[in-house]
Amino acid sequence: IRTVMRFPAAGSLCGVAEPIRDFRDLAAWQYAMDLAIACADVWEELPRFEAFLIEQLRHSSNTVHASIAEGNGRPTTADYLRFLGTASSSLNETRSHLIFVTRRYPSIMSAQVALELAERTSRPLQGLIKSLREKLHRERKRRQDRGG
């Protein structure tokens, strides 16, 4: 399986937290990029008559990392969360396609590898969503406390 280059995780140097400079520093994006690459290995092994499934898998797997990146560039936390919701939904769609492939084509071992990557992608993505929801709640609370 091919993988993308790993960027240093935030906080990895001597226990000092490093700021997230852009989407490439996010573990969720890194795993999602690896997932899209793993899915490419899967669709290359699928029979050509599965063209619709191939296109669906291609689209859903690439939407995960793209939505994380696009959301990271949005001006508000609420906008960012909307894009992460799309990433989460697309991750579920990708997982469903991969489960189908593992059941219908058990000889395509790359599908099981991709499915494991999808499971690993979920945790940091859900953590990011949770963190931003808490941030949004704090922002709204501050606005209410100021009377606006």
CSV table of N, CA and C in Angstrom, one decimal:
chain,number,residue,atom,x,y,z
A,1,ILE,N,0.8,-1.2,0.0
A,1,ILE,CA,0.0,0.0,0.0
A,1,ILE,C,0.9,1.2,0.0
A,2,ARG,N,0.5,2.2,-0.8
A,2,ARG,CA,1.2,3.5,-0.8
A,2,ARG,C,0.7,4.4,0.3
A,3,THR,N,1.5,5.2,0.9
A,3,THR,CA,1.0,6.2,1.9
A,3,THR,C,1.6,7.5,1.6
A,4,VAL,N,1.0,8.6,2.1
A,4,VAL,CA,1.5,9.9,2.0
A,4,VAL,C,2.6,10.1,3.1
A,5,MET,N,3.4,11.2,2.8
A,5,MET,CA,4.4,11.5,3.8
A,5,MET,C,3.7,12.0,5.1
A,6,ARG,N,4.1,11.6,6.2
A,6,ARG,CA,3.5,12.0,7.5
A,6,ARG,C,4.2,13.4,7.9
A,7,PHE,N,3.4,14.3,8.3
A,7,PHE,CA,3.9,15.5,8.9
A,7,PHE,C,4.0,15.4,10.4
A,8,PRO,N,4.9,16.1,11.1
A,8,PRO,CA,5.0,16.0,12.5
A,8,PRO,C,3.6,16.4,13.2
A,9,ALA,N,3.2,15.5,14.1
A,9,ALA,CA,2.0,15.8,14.8
A,9,ALA,C,2.2,17.0,15.7
A,10,ALA,N,1.1,17.8,15.9
A,10,ALA,CA,1.2,18.9,16.8
A,10,ALA,C,1.6,18.4,18.2
A,11,GLY,N,2.5,19.1,18.9
A,11,GLY,CA,2.9,18.7,20.2
A,11,GLY,C,3.9,17.6,20.2
A,12,SER,N,4.5,17.3,19.1
A,12,SER,CA,5.4,16.1,19.1
A,12,SER,C,6.9,16.5,19.5
A,13,LEU,N,7.2,17.7,19.5
A,13,LEU,CA,8.6,18.1,19.9
A,13,LEU,C,8.7,18.4,21.4
A,14,CYS,N,9.4,17.5,22.1
A,14,CYS,CA,9.7,17.7,23.5
A,14,CYS,C,8.5,18.1,24.3
A,15,GLY,N,7.3,17.6,24.0
A,15,GLY,CA,6.1,17.9,24.8
A,15,GLY,C,5.6,19.3,24.7
A,16,VAL,N,6.1,20.1,23.7
A,16,VAL,CA,5.6,21.4,23.5
A,16,VAL,C,4.6,21.4,22.4
A,17,ALA,N,3.4,21.9,22.7
A,17,ALA,CA,2.4,21.9,21.7
A,17,ALA,C,2.8,22.9,20.6
A,18,GLU,N,2.7,22.5,19.3
A,18,GLU,CA,2.9,23.3,18.2
A,18,GLU,C,1.6,23.7,17.6
A,19,PRO,N,1.5,24.9,17.1
A,19,PRO,CA,0.2,25.3,16.5
A,19,PRO,C,-0.1,24.6,15.2
A,20,ILE,N,-1.4,24.4,14.9
A,20,ILE,CA,-1.8,23.9,13.6
A,20,ILE,C,-1.6,25.0,12.6
A,21,ARG,N,-0.7,24.8,11.7
A,21,ARG,CA,-0.4,25.9,10.7
A,21,ARG,C,-1.5,25.8,9.6
A,22,ASP,N,-1.8,24.6,9.1
A,22,ASP,CA,-2.8,24.5,8.1
A,22,ASP,C,-3.3,23.0,8.1
A,23,PHE,N,-4.2,22.7,7.2
A,23,PHE,CA,-4.8,21.4,7.3
A,23,PHE,C,-3.9,20.2,7.2
A,24,ARG,N,-2.7,20.4,6.6
A,24,ARG,CA,-1.8,19.3,6.5
A,24,ARG,C,-1.2,18.8,7.9
A,25,ASP,N,-1.3,19.7,8.9
A,25,ASP,CA,-0.9,19.3,10.3
A,25,ASP,C,-1.9,18.5,11.0
A,26,LEU,N,-3.1,18.4,10.5
A,26,LEU,CA,-4.2,17.7,11.2
A,26,LEU,C,-4.1,16.2,10.9
A,27,ALA,N,-4.1,15.4,12.0
A,27,ALA,CA,-4.1,13.9,11.9
A,27,ALA,C,-5.2,13.4,11.1
A,28,ALA,N,-6.4,14.1,11.2
A,28,ALA,CA,-7.6,13.6,10.5
A,28,ALA,C,-7.4,13.7,9.0
A,29,TRP,N,-6.7,14.8,8.6
A,29,TRP,CA,-6.5,15.0,7.1
A,29,TRP,C,-5.4,14.0,6.6
A,30,GLN,N,-4.4,13.8,7.5
A,30,GLN,CA,-3.3,12.9,7.1
A,30,GLN,C,-3.9,11.4,6.9
A,31,TYR,N,-4.7,11.0,7.8
A,31,TYR,CA,-5.3,9.7,7.7
A,31,TYR,C,-6.3,9.6,6.5
A,32,ALA,N,-7.0,10.7,6.3
A,32,ALA,CA,-8.0,10.7,5.2
A,32,ALA,C,-7.2,10.7,3.8
A,33,MET,N,-6.1,11.3,3.8
A,33,MET,CA,-5.3,11.3,2.5
A,33,MET,C,-4.8,9.8,2.3
A,34,ASP,N,-4.3,9.2,3.3
A,34,ASP,CA,-3.9,7.8,3.2
A,34,ASP,C,-5.0,6.9,2.8
A,35,LEU,N,-6.2,7.2,3.3
A,35,LEU,CA,-7.4,6.4,3.0
A,35,LEU,C,-7.7,6.6,1.5
A,36,ALA,N,-7.7,7.8,1.0
A,36,ALA,CA,-8.0,8.0,-0.5
A,36,ALA,C,-7.0,7.2,-1.3
A,37,ILE,N,-5.8,7.2,-0.9
A,37,ILE,CA,-4.7,6.5,-1.7
A,37,ILE,C,-5.0,5.0,-1.6
A,38,ALA,N,-5.3,4.5,-0.4
A,38,ALA,CA,-5.6,3.1,-0.3
A,38,ALA,C,-6.9,2.7,-1.1
A,39,CYS,N,-7.8,3.6,-1.2
A,39,CYS,CA,-9.0,3.3,-2.0
A,39,CYS,C,-8.7,3.2,-3.4
A,40,ALA,N,-7.7,4.0,-3.9
A,40,ALA,CA,-7.3,3.9,-5.3
A,40,ALA,C,-6.8,2.5,-5.6
A,41,ASP,N,-6.0,1.9,-4.6
A,41,ASP,CA,-5.6,0.6,-4.8
A,41,ASP,C,-6.8,-0.4,-5.0
A,42,VAL,N,-7.8,-0.1,-4.2
A,42,VAL,CA,-9.0,-1.0,-4.3
A,42,VAL,C,-9.7,-0.8,-5.7
A,43,TRP,N,-9.9,0.4,-6.1
A,43,TRP,CA,-10.7,0.5,-7.4
A,43,TRP,C,-9.9,0.1,-8.5
A,44,GLU,N,-8.5,0.1,-8.4
A,44,GLU,CA,-7.7,-0.5,-9.5
A,44,GLU,C,-7.9,-2.0,-9.6
A,45,GLU,N,-8.3,-2.7,-8.5
A,45,GLU,CA,-8.4,-4.1,-8.5
A,45,GLU,C,-9.9,-4.5,-8.9
A,46,LEU,N,-10.8,-3.6,-8.8
A,46,LEU,CA,-12.2,-4.0,-9.1
A,46,LEU,C,-12.4,-4.3,-10.6
A,47,PRO,N,-13.3,-5.2,-10.9
A,47,PRO,CA,-13.7,-5.4,-12.3
A,47,PRO,C,-14.3,-4.2,-12.9
A,48,ARG,N,-14.0,-4.0,-14.2
A,48,ARG,CA,-14.4,-2.8,-14.9
A,48,ARG,C,-15.9,-2.6,-14.9
A,49,PHE,N,-16.7,-3.8,-14.8
A,49,PHE,CA,-18.1,-3.6,-14.9
A,49,PHE,C,-18.7,-3.0,-13.6
A,50,GLU,N,-17.8,-2.8,-12.6
A,50,GLU,CA,-18.2,-2.1,-11.3
A,50,GLU,C,-17.9,-0.6,-11.4
A,51,ALA,N,-18.0,-0.1,-12.6
A,51,ALA,CA,-17.7,1.3,-12.9
A,51,ALA,C,-18.4,2.3,-11.9
A,52,PHE,N,-19.7,2.0,-11.7
A,52,PHE,CA,-20.4,2.9,-10.8
A,52,PHE,C,-19.9,2.8,-9.4
A,53,LEU,N,-19.6,1.6,-8.9
A,53,LEU,CA,-19.0,1.5,-7.5
A,53,LEU,C,-17.6,2.2,-7.5
A,54,ILE,N,-16.8,2.0,-8.5
A,54,ILE,CA,-15.5,2.6,-8.6
A,54,ILE,C,-15.7,4.2,-8.5
A,55,GLU,N,-16.6,4.7,-9.2
A,55,GLU,CA,-16.8,6.2,-9.2
A,55,GLU,C,-17.3,6.6,-7.8
A,56,GLN,N,-18.2,5.9,-7.2
A,56,GLN,CA,-18.7,6.2,-5.9
A,56,GLN,C,-17.6,6.2,-4.9
A,57,LEU,N,-16.8,5.2,-4.9
A,57,LEU,CA,-15.7,5.0,-4.0
A,57,LEU,C,-14.6,6.1,-4.2
A,58,ARG,N,-14.4,6.4,-5.4
A,58,ARG,CA,-13.4,7.5,-5.8
A,58,ARG,C,-13.9,8.8,-5.2
A,59,HIS,N,-15.2,9.1,-5.4
A,59,HIS,CA,-15.7,10.4,-5.0
A,59,HIS,C,-15.8,10.5,-3.5
A,60,SER,N,-16.3,9.5,-2.8
A,60,SER,CA,-16.5,9.6,-1.4
A,60,SER,C,-15.2,9.6,-0.6
A,61,SER,N,-14.2,8.8,-1.1
A,61,SER,CA,-12.9,8.8,-0.4
A,61,SER,C,-12.1,10.1,-0.6
A,62,ASN,N,-12.3,10.7,-1.7
A,62,ASN,CA,-11.6,12.0,-1.9
A,62,ASN,C,-12.3,13.2,-1.3
A,63,THR,N,-13.6,13.0,-1.1
A,63,THR,CA,-14.3,14.1,-0.4
A,63,THR,C,-13.9,14.2,1.1
A,64,VAL,N,-13.5,13.1,1.7
A,64,VAL,CA,-13.1,13.2,3.1
A,64,VAL,C,-12.0,14.2,3.3
A,65,HIS,N,-10.8,13.9,2.7
A,65,HIS,CA,-9.7,14.8,2.9
A,65,HIS,C,-9.9,16.2,2.3
A,66,ALA,N,-10.6,16.3,1.2
A,66,ALA,CA,-10.9,17.6,0.6
A,66,ALA,C,-11.8,18.5,1.5
A,67,SER,N,-12.7,17.9,2.1
A,67,SER,CA,-13.6,18.6,3.0
A,67,SER,C,-12.9,19.1,4.3
A,68,ILE,N,-12.1,18.3,4.8
A,68,ILE,CA,-11.3,18.7,6.0
A,68,ILE,C,-10.4,19.9,5.6
A,69,ALA,N,-9.8,19.8,4.5
A,69,ALA,CA,-8.9,20.9,4.0
A,69,ALA,C,-9.7,22.2,3.7
A,70,GLU,N,-10.8,22.0,3.0
A,70,GLU,CA,-11.6,23.2,2.7
A,70,GLU,C,-12.2,23.8,4.0
A,71,GLY,N,-12.7,23.0,4.9
A,71,GLY,CA,-13.3,23.5,6.1
A,71,GLY,C,-12.2,24.3,6.9
A,72,ASN,N,-11.0,23.8,6.9
A,72,ASN,CA,-9.9,24.4,7.7
A,72,ASN,C,-9.7,25.9,7.2
A,73,GLY,N,-10.0,26.1,6.0
A,73,GLY,CA,-9.8,27.5,5.4
A,73,GLY,C,-11.0,28.4,5.6
A,74,ARG,N,-12.1,27.9,6.2
A,74,ARG,CA,-13.3,28.7,6.3
A,74,ARG,C,-13.1,29.8,7.4
A,75,PRO,N,-13.9,30.9,7.3
A,75,PRO,CA,-13.7,32.0,8.2
A,75,PRO,C,-14.3,31.8,9.6
A,76,THR,N,-15.2,30.9,9.7
A,76,THR,CA,-15.9,30.7,11.0
A,76,THR,C,-15.9,29.3,11.5
A,77,THR,N,-16.0,29.1,12.8
A,77,THR,CA,-16.0,27.7,13.3
A,77,THR,C,-17.2,27.0,12.8
A,78,ALA,N,-18.4,27.7,12.7
A,78,ALA,CA,-19.6,27.0,12.2
A,78,ALA,C,-19.4,26.5,10.8
A,79,ASP,N,-18.8,27.3,10.0
A,79,ASP,CA,-18.5,26.9,8.6
A,79,ASP,C,-17.6,25.7,8.6
A,80,TYR,N,-16.5,25.7,9.4
A,80,TYR,CA,-15.6,24.6,9.5
A,80,TYR,C,-16.3,23.3,9.9
A,81,LEU,N,-17.2,23.4,10.9
A,81,LEU,CA,-18.0,22.3,11.3
A,81,LEU,C,-18.9,21.7,10.2
A,82,ARG,N,-19.5,22.6,9.4
A,82,ARG,CA,-20.3,22.1,8.3
A,82,ARG,C,-19.4,21.2,7.3
A,83,PHE,N,-18.2,21.7,7.0
A,83,PHE,CA,-17.4,20.9,6.1
A,83,PHE,C,-16.9,19.6,6.8
A,84,LEU,N,-16.7,19.6,8.1
A,84,LEU,CA,-16.3,18.4,8.8
A,84,LEU,C,-17.5,17.4,8.8
A,85,GLY,N,-18.7,18.0,8.9
A,85,GLY,CA,-19.9,17.1,8.8
A,85,GLY,C,-19.9,16.4,7.4
A,86,THR,N,-19.6,17.1,6.4
A,86,THR,CA,-19.5,16.5,5.0
A,86,THR,C,-18.4,15.4,5.0
A,87,ALA,N,-17.3,15.7,5.6
A,87,ALA,CA,-16.2,14.7,5.7
A,87,ALA,C,-16.6,13.5,6.4
A,88,SER,N,-17.3,13.7,7.5
A,88,SER,CA,-17.8,12.5,8.3
A,88,SER,C,-18.8,11.7,7.5
A,89,SER,N,-19.7,12.3,6.9
A,89,SER,CA,-20.7,11.6,6.1
A,89,SER,C,-20.0,10.8,4.9
A,90,SER,N,-19.1,11.5,4.3
A,90,SER,CA,-18.3,10.8,3.2
A,90,SER,C,-17.5,9.7,3.7
A,91,LEU,N,-16.9,9.8,4.9
A,91,LEU,CA,-16.2,8.7,5.5
A,91,LEU,C,-17.1,7.5,5.7
A,92,ASN,N,-18.3,7.8,6.2
A,92,ASN,CA,-19.3,6.7,6.4
A,92,ASN,C,-19.6,6.0,5.1
A,93,GLU,N,-19.8,6.8,4.0
A,93,GLU,CA,-20.1,6.3,2.7
A,93,GLU,C,-19.0,5.4,2.2
A,94,THR,N,-17.7,5.9,2.4
A,94,THR,CA,-16.6,5.2,2.0
A,94,THR,C,-16.5,3.8,2.7
A,95,ARG,N,-16.7,3.9,4.0
A,95,ARG,CA,-16.7,2.6,4.8
A,95,ARG,C,-17.7,1.6,4.3
A,96,SER,N,-18.9,2.1,4.0
A,96,SER,CA,-20.0,1.3,3.5
A,96,SER,C,-19.6,0.6,2.2
A,97,HIS,N,-19.0,1.4,1.2
A,97,HIS,CA,-18.5,0.8,0.0
A,97,HIS,C,-17.4,-0.2,0.2
A,98,LEU,N,-16.5,0.1,1.1
A,98,LEU,CA,-15.5,-0.9,1.4
A,98,LEU,C,-16.0,-2.2,2.1
A,99,ILE,N,-17.0,-2.1,2.9
A,99,ILE,CA,-17.6,-3.2,3.5
A,99,ILE,C,-18.2,-4.1,2.4
A,100,PHE,N,-18.9,-3.4,1.5
A,100,PHE,CA,-19.5,-4.2,0.3
A,100,PHE,C,-18.4,-4.9,-0.4
A,101,VAL,N,-17.3,-4.2,-0.7
A,101,VAL,CA,-16.2,-4.8,-1.5
A,101,VAL,C,-15.6,-6.0,-0.8
A,102,THR,N,-15.4,-5.9,0.5
A,102,THR,CA,-14.8,-7.0,1.3
A,102,THR,C,-15.7,-8.2,1.3
A,103,ARG,N,-17.0,-8.0,1.3
A,103,ARG,CA,-18.0,-9.1,1.2
A,103,ARG,C,-18.2,-9.7,-0.2
A,104,ARG,N,-18.2,-8.8,-1.2
A,104,ARG,CA,-18.5,-9.2,-2.5
A,104,ARG,C,-17.2,-9.8,-3.2
A,105,TYR,N,-16.1,-9.2,-2.9
A,105,TYR,CA,-14.8,-9.6,-3.5
A,105,TYR,C,-13.8,-9.8,-2.4
A,106,PRO,N,-13.9,-10.9,-1.6
A,106,PRO,CA,-13.0,-11.2,-0.5
A,106,PRO,C,-11.5,-11.3,-0.9
A,107,SER,N,-11.3,-11.6,-2.2
A,107,SER,CA,-9.9,-11.8,-2.6
A,107,SER,C,-9.2,-10.4,-2.8
A,108,ILE,N,-9.9,-9.3,-2.8
A,108,ILE,CA,-9.3,-8.0,-2.9
A,108,ILE,C,-8.8,-7.6,-1.5
A,109,MET,N,-7.6,-7.9,-1.2
A,109,MET,CA,-7.1,-7.7,0.2
A,109,MET,C,-6.9,-6.2,0.5
A,110,SER,N,-6.7,-5.4,-0.6
A,110,SER,CA,-6.5,-4.0,-0.4
A,110,SER,C,-7.8,-3.3,0.2
A,111,ALA,N,-8.9,-4.0,0.0
A,111,ALA,CA,-10.2,-3.4,0.5
A,111,ALA,C,-10.2,-3.5,2.1
A,112,GLN,N,-9.6,-4.6,2.6
A,112,GLN,CA,-9.6,-4.8,4.1
A,112,GLN,C,-8.6,-3.7,4.6
A,113,VAL,N,-7.5,-3.5,4.0
A,113,VAL,CA,-6.5,-2.5,4.4
A,113,VAL,C,-7.1,-1.1,4.4
A,114,ALA,N,-7.9,-0.8,3.4
A,114,ALA,CA,-8.5,0.5,3.3
A,114,ALA,C,-9.6,0.6,4.3
A,115,LEU,N,-10.3,-0.4,4.6
A,115,LEU,CA,-11.4,-0.4,5.6
A,115,LEU,C,-10.7,-0.1,7.0
A,116,GLU,N,-9.6,-0.7,7.3
A,116,GLU,CA,-8.9,-0.5,8.6
A,116,GLU,C,-8.5,1.0,8.6
A,117,LEU,N,-8.0,1.5,7.5
A,117,LEU,CA,-7.6,3.0,7.5
A,117,LEU,C,-8.8,3.9,7.7
A,118,ALA,N,-10.0,3.5,7.2
A,118,ALA,CA,-11.2,4.2,7.4
A,118,ALA,C,-11.6,4.3,8.8
A,119,GLU,N,-11.4,3.1,9.5
A,119,GLU,CA,-11.7,3.1,10.9
A,119,GLU,C,-10.7,4.0,11.7
A,120,ARG,N,-9.5,4.0,11.3
A,120,ARG,CA,-8.5,4.8,12.0
A,120,ARG,C,-8.7,6.3,11.7
A,121,THR,N,-9.2,6.6,10.6
A,121,THR,CA,-9.5,8.0,10.2
A,121,THR,C,-10.6,8.6,11.0
A,122,SER,N,-11.6,7.8,11.4
A,122,SER,CA,-12.7,8.2,12.2
A,122,SER,C,-12.4,8.9,13.5
A,123,ARG,N,-11.5,8.3,14.2
A,123,ARG,CA,-11.2,8.8,15.6
A,123,ARG,C,-10.7,10.3,15.6
A,124,PRO,N,-9.6,10.6,14.9
A,124,PRO,CA,-9.2,12.0,14.9
A,124,PRO,C,-10.2,12.9,14.3
A,125,LEU,N,-11.0,12.5,13.3
A,125,LEU,CA,-12.0,13.3,12.7
A,125,LEU,C,-13.1,13.6,13.7
A,126,GLN,N,-13.6,12.6,14.4
A,126,GLN,CA,-14.6,12.9,15.4
A,126,GLN,C,-14.0,13.7,16.6
A,127,GLY,N,-12.8,13.5,16.9
A,127,GLY,CA,-12.1,14.4,18.0
A,127,GLY,C,-12.1,15.8,17.5
A,128,LEU,N,-11.8,16.1,16.3
A,128,LEU,CA,-11.7,17.4,15.8
A,128,LEU,C,-13.1,18.1,15.8
A,129,ILE,N,-14.1,17.3,15.4
A,129,ILE,CA,-15.5,17.8,15.4
A,129,ILE,C,-15.9,18.1,16.8
A,130,LYS,N,-15.6,17.2,17.8
A,130,LYS,CA,-16.0,17.5,19.2
A,130,LYS,C,-15.3,18.7,19.7
A,131,SER,N,-14.0,18.9,19.4
A,131,SER,CA,-13.3,20.1,19.9
A,131,SER,C,-13.8,21.3,19.3
A,132,LEU,N,-14.2,21.3,18.0
A,132,LEU,CA,-14.7,22.6,17.4
A,132,LEU,C,-16.2,22.8,17.9
A,133,ARG,N,-16.9,21.8,18.2
A,133,ARG,CA,-18.3,22.0,18.7
A,133,ARG,C,-18.1,22.7,20.1
A,134,GLU,N,-17.2,22.3,20.9
A,134,GLU,CA,-17.0,22.9,22.2
A,134,GLU,C,-16.5,24.3,22.0
A,135,LYS,N,-15.6,24.6,21.1
A,135,LYS,CA,-15.2,25.9,20.8
A,135,LYS,C,-16.3,26.8,20.4
A,136,LEU,N,-17.2,26.3,19.5
A,136,LEU,CA,-18.4,27.1,19.0
A,136,LEU,C,-19.3,27.4,20.2
A,137,HIS,N,-19.5,26.4,21.1
A,137,HIS,CA,-20.3,26.6,22.3
A,137,HIS,C,-19.7,27.7,23.1
A,138,ARG,N,-18.4,27.7,23.3
A,138,ARG,CA,-17.8,28.8,24.1
A,138,ARG,C,-17.9,30.1,23.5
A,139,GLU,N,-17.8,30.2,22.1
A,139,GLU,CA,-17.9,31.4,21.4
A,139,GLU,C,-19.3,32.0,21.6
A,140,ARG,N,-20.3,31.1,21.4
A,140,ARG,CA,-21.7,31.6,21.6
A,140,ARG,C,-22.0,32.0,23.0
A,141,LYS,N,-21.5,31.3,24.0
A,141,LYS,CA,-21.7,31.7,25.4
A,141,LYS,C,-21.1,33.0,25.7
A,142,ARG,N,-19.9,33.3,25.2
A,142,ARG,CA,-19.2,34.6,25.3
A,142,ARG,C,-20.1,35.7,24.7
A,143,ARG,N,-20.6,35.5,23.6
A,143,ARG,CA,-21.5,36.5,22.9
A,143,ARG,C,-22.7,36.8,23.7
A,144,GLN,N,-23.3,35.7,24.3
A,144,GLN,CA,-24.5,35.9,25.1
A,144,GLN,C,-24.1,36.6,26.4
A,145,ASP,N,-23.0,36.3,27.0
A,145,ASP,CA,-22.6,37.0,28.2
A,145,ASP,C,-22.3,38.5,28.0
A,146,ARG,N,-21.9,38.8,26.8
A,146,ARG,CA,-21.7,40.2,26.5
A,146,ARG,C,-23.0,40.9,26.0
A,147,GLY,N,-24.0,40.2,26.0
A,147,GLY,CA,-25.3,40.8,25.6
A,147,GLY,C,-25.5,40.9,24.1
A,148,GLY,N,-24.8,40.1,23.3
A,148,GLY,CA,-25.0,40.3,21.9
A,148,GLY,C,-25.2,39.0,21.2
